[in-house]
Amino acid sequence: MSTVMERSFKYLDERLGTASLARATLRKVFPDHWSFLLGEIALFSLVVLIFTGVFLTFFYTPSVQEVTYDGPYAPLQGEHVTAAYDSVMRISFEVRAGLLMRQTHHWAALVFVAAIVIHLCRVFFTGAFRRPREVNWLVGILLLFLALGEGFTGYSLPDDLLSGIGLRIFYAVTLAIPVVGTWVTYLLFGGEFPAGDIISRLFVFHVMLLPALLIGLVGAHIAILVLQKHTQFPGHGRTERNVVGKRLWPEQTFKSVSLLLFTTAVLALLGGVAQINPVWQYGPFEPFNVTSPAQPDWYIGFLDGALRLGPPWDLNLFGFTISEVFWPAVLFPGIAFGILTLWPWIERRFTGDRAEHHILDRPRDTPVRTGIGAAGLMVFFIMFLEGGNDIFGVLLNVSVETITRILQWGLLIAPIVTFAATYWICKGLSRSRLRPARINAGVRLSRTADGGYETVSLEPASDDGERERAATGSPTE
């Protein structure tokens, strides 16, 4: 058996040069810092999503055909529901491990988007988007958009009352797009809301188109990362011309496999003990029904809050109606995500910095960028809070209008205060000698030429060579 494998490897190597490629890949050095694992958490959450999603696809029915529910959930027995809702109820109550898979899938989607957002924040605040990584920044932004789309389409598939309300809002948002809104809405929904084709179309997007694009862009993202030199935080022995860390094999590989197992275990634990999206409590979607409180998944919460905060401005321009939905749900996301997408070029325009960078910035050393990023996060956070204004009103015994008015003023004031405070804190930290606490690499005993012993530091030695360097400072061949 080993002889056959050796011959096979030799055959491939002689024709494709796989041995040298594999050797170079396995010896590639990756910086040893916890923040670089955020991207891996997103990747491993995607793996869990794929496996659990395939399982759910075996039992889900993407149809709005009306059927009579006759399952074990007594409060709904005899009710007329759609085939999509009936199949989700069957997965939850009748398919063995179905509820576990469905809830694990939902939790994995939440963690997937959260890991992408936090990873994106790390890239932004440390300047990892600068030349030569602008293309990978664009790929990362596209991955975020696809993750949001994948999450929303999956959230809408159960055809329960909560997801139906979300689809109704999405219908209004697409209609609010000037000039082309009507055509886009009919293309997506297949008619006026509630349209009979929407569930089957969302299913195609959710299980075919968006996953294919996601997997392709993830592959491109990783390929660019491998081809380019990996960024690293400033430190002893680290320069713009080397990489200090651990080789892909075996150290980084075992760390990644351990993180994969840990991420899978945590998501499975959440799916087993933390109830999420109990569609049997919401009931099937009926266009004339509404539920309150009605909050979407966290990553869409800012858009729900923006709609509640938005001004009641209706305009008629050149025969076209600009509705009040346009300002918070179309214009604001377009401007915000447009600035985010173009940020590498915006920053280059104002700073004039066109050099290549492989050493990351400490956020304290770039107070303007850090302040702008913190202010932007504050805007989204206030909108996220407004998405739960009805819940806050009940908990605080305050009217919803009062909560909204407070957050409207906060939307104007809080970002300015956040920028000023962040800028001041960064300036103060950069002037001080305070540095983040880190663990020393330690020392080892070494035998001297005369038979004695001495301690040798395990901190990486400085090297200005072109080749990547491992944690001990030895060059990779």
Tab-separated table of C-alpha atoms in Angstrom, residues 148 152 296-305 384:
chain	number	residue	atom	x	y	z
A	148	LEU	CA	-25.739	39.029	5.577
A	152	PHE	CA	-31.470	36.809	5.954
A	296	PRO	CA	-34.708	40.088	13.657
A	297	ASP	CA	-31.339	38.397	14.119
A	298	TRP	CA	-28.707	40.729	15.544
A	299	TYR	CA	-26.929	41.459	12.251
A	300	ILE	CA	-30.106	42.979	10.733
A	301	GLY	CA	-31.047	44.794	13.939
A	302	PHE	CA	-29.343	48.021	12.858
A	303	LEU	CA	-31.562	48.238	9.760
A	304	ASP	CA	-34.712	47.678	11.814
A	305	GLY	CA	-33.567	50.390	14.212
A	384	PHE	CA	-29.246	48.348	17.034
